Short mmCIF file of N, CA and C and ligand atoms in Angstrom, two decimals:
data_model
loop_
_atom_site.label_atom_id
_atom_site.label_comp_id
_atom_site.label_asym_id
_atom_site.label_seq_id
_atom_site.Cartn_x
_atom_site.Cartn_y
_atom_site.Cartn_z
N UNK A 1 -6.31 11.68 6.95
CA UNK A 1 -5.80 10.30 6.86
C UNK A 1 -4.39 10.31 6.26
N UNK A 2 -3.50 9.68 6.93
CA UNK A 2 -2.11 9.66 6.47
C UNK A 2 -1.96 8.77 5.24
N UNK A 3 -1.13 9.23 4.34
CA UNK A 3 -0.84 8.41 3.18
C UNK A 3 0.15 7.33 3.57
N UNK A 4 -0.01 6.18 2.98
CA UNK A 4 0.91 5.08 3.23
C UNK A 4 1.82 4.92 2.02
N UNK A 5 3.10 4.83 2.28
CA UNK A 5 4.02 4.61 1.19
C UNK A 5 4.86 3.37 1.47
N UNK A 6 5.11 2.64 0.43
CA UNK A 6 5.92 1.43 0.55
C UNK A 6 7.35 1.80 0.97
N UNK A 7 7.86 1.13 1.99
CA UNK A 7 9.20 1.47 2.48
C UNK A 7 10.28 1.04 1.50
N UNK A 8 9.96 0.13 0.61
CA UNK A 8 10.96 -0.38 -0.33
C UNK A 8 11.00 0.45 -1.62
N UNK A 9 9.84 0.78 -2.14
CA UNK A 9 9.80 1.46 -3.43
C UNK A 9 9.45 2.94 -3.30
N UNK A 10 8.89 3.34 -2.16
CA UNK A 10 8.53 4.73 -1.97
C UNK A 10 7.23 5.11 -2.65
N UNK A 11 6.59 4.15 -3.28
CA UNK A 11 5.34 4.44 -3.97
C UNK A 11 4.18 4.48 -2.99
N UNK A 12 3.18 5.27 -3.33
CA UNK A 12 2.02 5.36 -2.46
C UNK A 12 1.16 4.12 -2.61
N UNK A 13 0.78 3.56 -1.48
CA UNK A 13 0.01 2.32 -1.53
C UNK A 13 -1.31 2.44 -0.76
N UNK A 14 -1.70 3.68 -0.47
CA UNK A 14 -2.95 3.89 0.27
C UNK A 14 -4.10 3.18 -0.44
N UNK A 15 -4.75 2.30 0.29
CA UNK A 15 -5.89 1.55 -0.23
C UNK A 15 -5.55 0.63 -1.40
N UNK A 16 -4.27 0.40 -1.62
CA UNK A 16 -3.87 -0.46 -2.72
C UNK A 16 -4.05 -1.92 -2.33
N UNK A 17 -4.73 -2.65 -3.18
CA UNK A 17 -4.94 -4.08 -2.91
C UNK A 17 -3.61 -4.80 -2.91
N UNK A 18 -3.41 -5.62 -1.89
CA UNK A 18 -2.18 -6.40 -1.83
C UNK A 18 -1.10 -5.78 -0.98
N UNK A 19 -1.28 -4.50 -0.64
CA UNK A 19 -0.28 -3.87 0.22
C UNK A 19 -0.55 -4.26 1.67
N UNK A 20 0.50 -4.26 2.46
CA UNK A 20 0.35 -4.65 3.85
C UNK A 20 1.05 -3.65 4.76
N UNK A 21 0.49 -3.49 5.93
CA UNK A 21 1.14 -2.67 6.96
C UNK A 21 1.25 -3.52 8.21
N UNK A 22 2.43 -3.57 8.76
CA UNK A 22 2.63 -4.39 9.96
C UNK A 22 3.64 -3.72 10.87
N UNK A 23 3.61 -4.11 12.13
CA UNK A 23 4.58 -3.57 13.08
C UNK A 23 5.93 -4.21 12.85
N UNK A 24 6.97 -3.45 13.06
CA UNK A 24 8.33 -3.96 12.92
C UNK A 24 8.50 -5.21 13.77
N UNK A 25 8.96 -6.31 13.18
CA UNK A 25 9.13 -7.55 13.94
C UNK A 25 10.24 -7.49 14.97
N UNK A 26 11.06 -6.47 14.88
CA UNK A 26 12.17 -6.35 15.82
C UNK A 26 11.80 -5.48 17.02
N UNK A 27 11.39 -4.23 16.75
CA UNK A 27 11.10 -3.31 17.85
C UNK A 27 9.61 -3.19 18.13
N UNK A 28 8.78 -3.50 17.13
CA UNK A 28 7.34 -3.45 17.34
C UNK A 28 6.76 -2.06 17.46
N UNK A 29 7.57 -1.04 17.26
CA UNK A 29 7.10 0.33 17.45
C UNK A 29 6.76 1.02 16.14
N UNK A 30 7.42 0.58 15.09
CA UNK A 30 7.27 1.25 13.81
C UNK A 30 6.35 0.46 12.89
N UNK A 31 5.45 1.17 12.24
CA UNK A 31 4.59 0.52 11.27
C UNK A 31 5.30 0.49 9.92
N UNK A 32 5.42 -0.69 9.37
CA UNK A 32 6.09 -0.86 8.09
C UNK A 32 5.04 -1.18 7.03
N UNK A 33 5.11 -0.44 5.94
CA UNK A 33 4.16 -0.66 4.85
C UNK A 33 4.89 -1.16 3.62
N UNK A 34 4.33 -2.20 3.03
CA UNK A 34 4.94 -2.73 1.81
C UNK A 34 3.87 -2.90 0.74
N UNK A 35 4.21 -2.59 -0.48
CA UNK A 35 3.29 -2.77 -1.58
C UNK A 35 3.33 -4.21 -2.05
N UNK A 36 2.31 -4.59 -2.76
CA UNK A 36 2.28 -5.94 -3.31
C UNK A 36 3.47 -6.17 -4.22
N UNK A 37 3.82 -5.13 -4.98
CA UNK A 37 4.95 -5.23 -5.89
C UNK A 37 6.24 -5.54 -5.13
N UNK A 38 6.46 -4.82 -4.03
CA UNK A 38 7.68 -5.02 -3.25
C UNK A 38 7.72 -6.44 -2.68
N UNK A 39 6.56 -6.97 -2.33
CA UNK A 39 6.51 -8.33 -1.81
C UNK A 39 6.81 -9.34 -2.92
N UNK A 40 6.30 -9.06 -4.10
CA UNK A 40 6.51 -9.98 -5.22
C UNK A 40 7.97 -10.08 -5.60
N UNK A 41 8.67 -8.95 -5.55
CA UNK A 41 10.09 -8.97 -5.92
C UNK A 41 10.98 -9.17 -4.70
N UNK A 42 10.32 -9.37 -3.53
CA UNK A 42 11.05 -9.58 -2.28
C UNK A 42 12.03 -8.45 -1.99
N UNK A 43 11.57 -7.23 -2.24
CA UNK A 43 12.40 -6.06 -1.99
C UNK A 43 12.68 -5.93 -0.50
N UNK A 44 13.89 -5.56 -0.18
CA UNK A 44 14.27 -5.43 1.22
C UNK A 44 13.62 -4.19 1.84
N UNK A 45 13.25 -4.32 3.10
CA UNK A 45 12.72 -3.16 3.81
C UNK A 45 13.56 -2.90 5.04
N UNK A 46 13.48 -1.68 5.52
CA UNK A 46 14.24 -1.31 6.70
C UNK A 46 13.37 -0.52 7.66
N UNK A 47 13.43 -0.88 8.91
CA UNK A 47 12.68 -0.16 9.94
C UNK A 47 13.36 1.18 10.18
N UNK A 48 12.55 2.24 10.16
CA UNK A 48 13.11 3.58 10.39
C UNK A 48 13.42 3.83 11.85
N UNK A 49 12.93 2.93 12.72
CA UNK A 49 13.16 3.12 14.14
C UNK A 49 14.41 2.43 14.63
N UNK A 50 14.54 1.15 14.32
CA UNK A 50 15.66 0.38 14.89
C UNK A 50 16.66 -0.08 13.84
N UNK A 51 16.32 0.10 12.55
CA UNK A 51 17.25 -0.27 11.50
C UNK A 51 17.15 -1.73 11.08
N UNK A 52 16.16 -2.43 11.62
CA UNK A 52 15.98 -3.82 11.24
C UNK A 52 15.66 -3.93 9.75
N UNK A 53 16.25 -4.90 9.08
CA UNK A 53 15.94 -5.13 7.68
C UNK A 53 15.46 -6.56 7.50
N UNK A 54 14.61 -6.76 6.53
CA UNK A 54 14.11 -8.11 6.29
C UNK A 54 13.49 -8.25 4.93
N UNK A 55 13.32 -9.47 4.51
CA UNK A 55 12.74 -9.75 3.21
C UNK A 55 11.23 -9.85 3.24
N UNK A 56 10.66 -10.16 4.40
CA UNK A 56 9.21 -10.33 4.47
C UNK A 56 8.67 -9.96 5.83
ZN1 ZN B 101 12.07 -1.57 14.31
#
């Protein structure tokens, strides 16, 4: 099973409550994982595939 790490903080969020994984809203090809902490502080994320960045 692959470990999931938050794209904003780099912390491992595997099975962490409040973390989310979703497809990139721009290209839809890359799975983006964010920790609850990153969401709370509205940390910016960036898609590793297309370079899309967003707050949520
Ligand atoms: Zn993308």
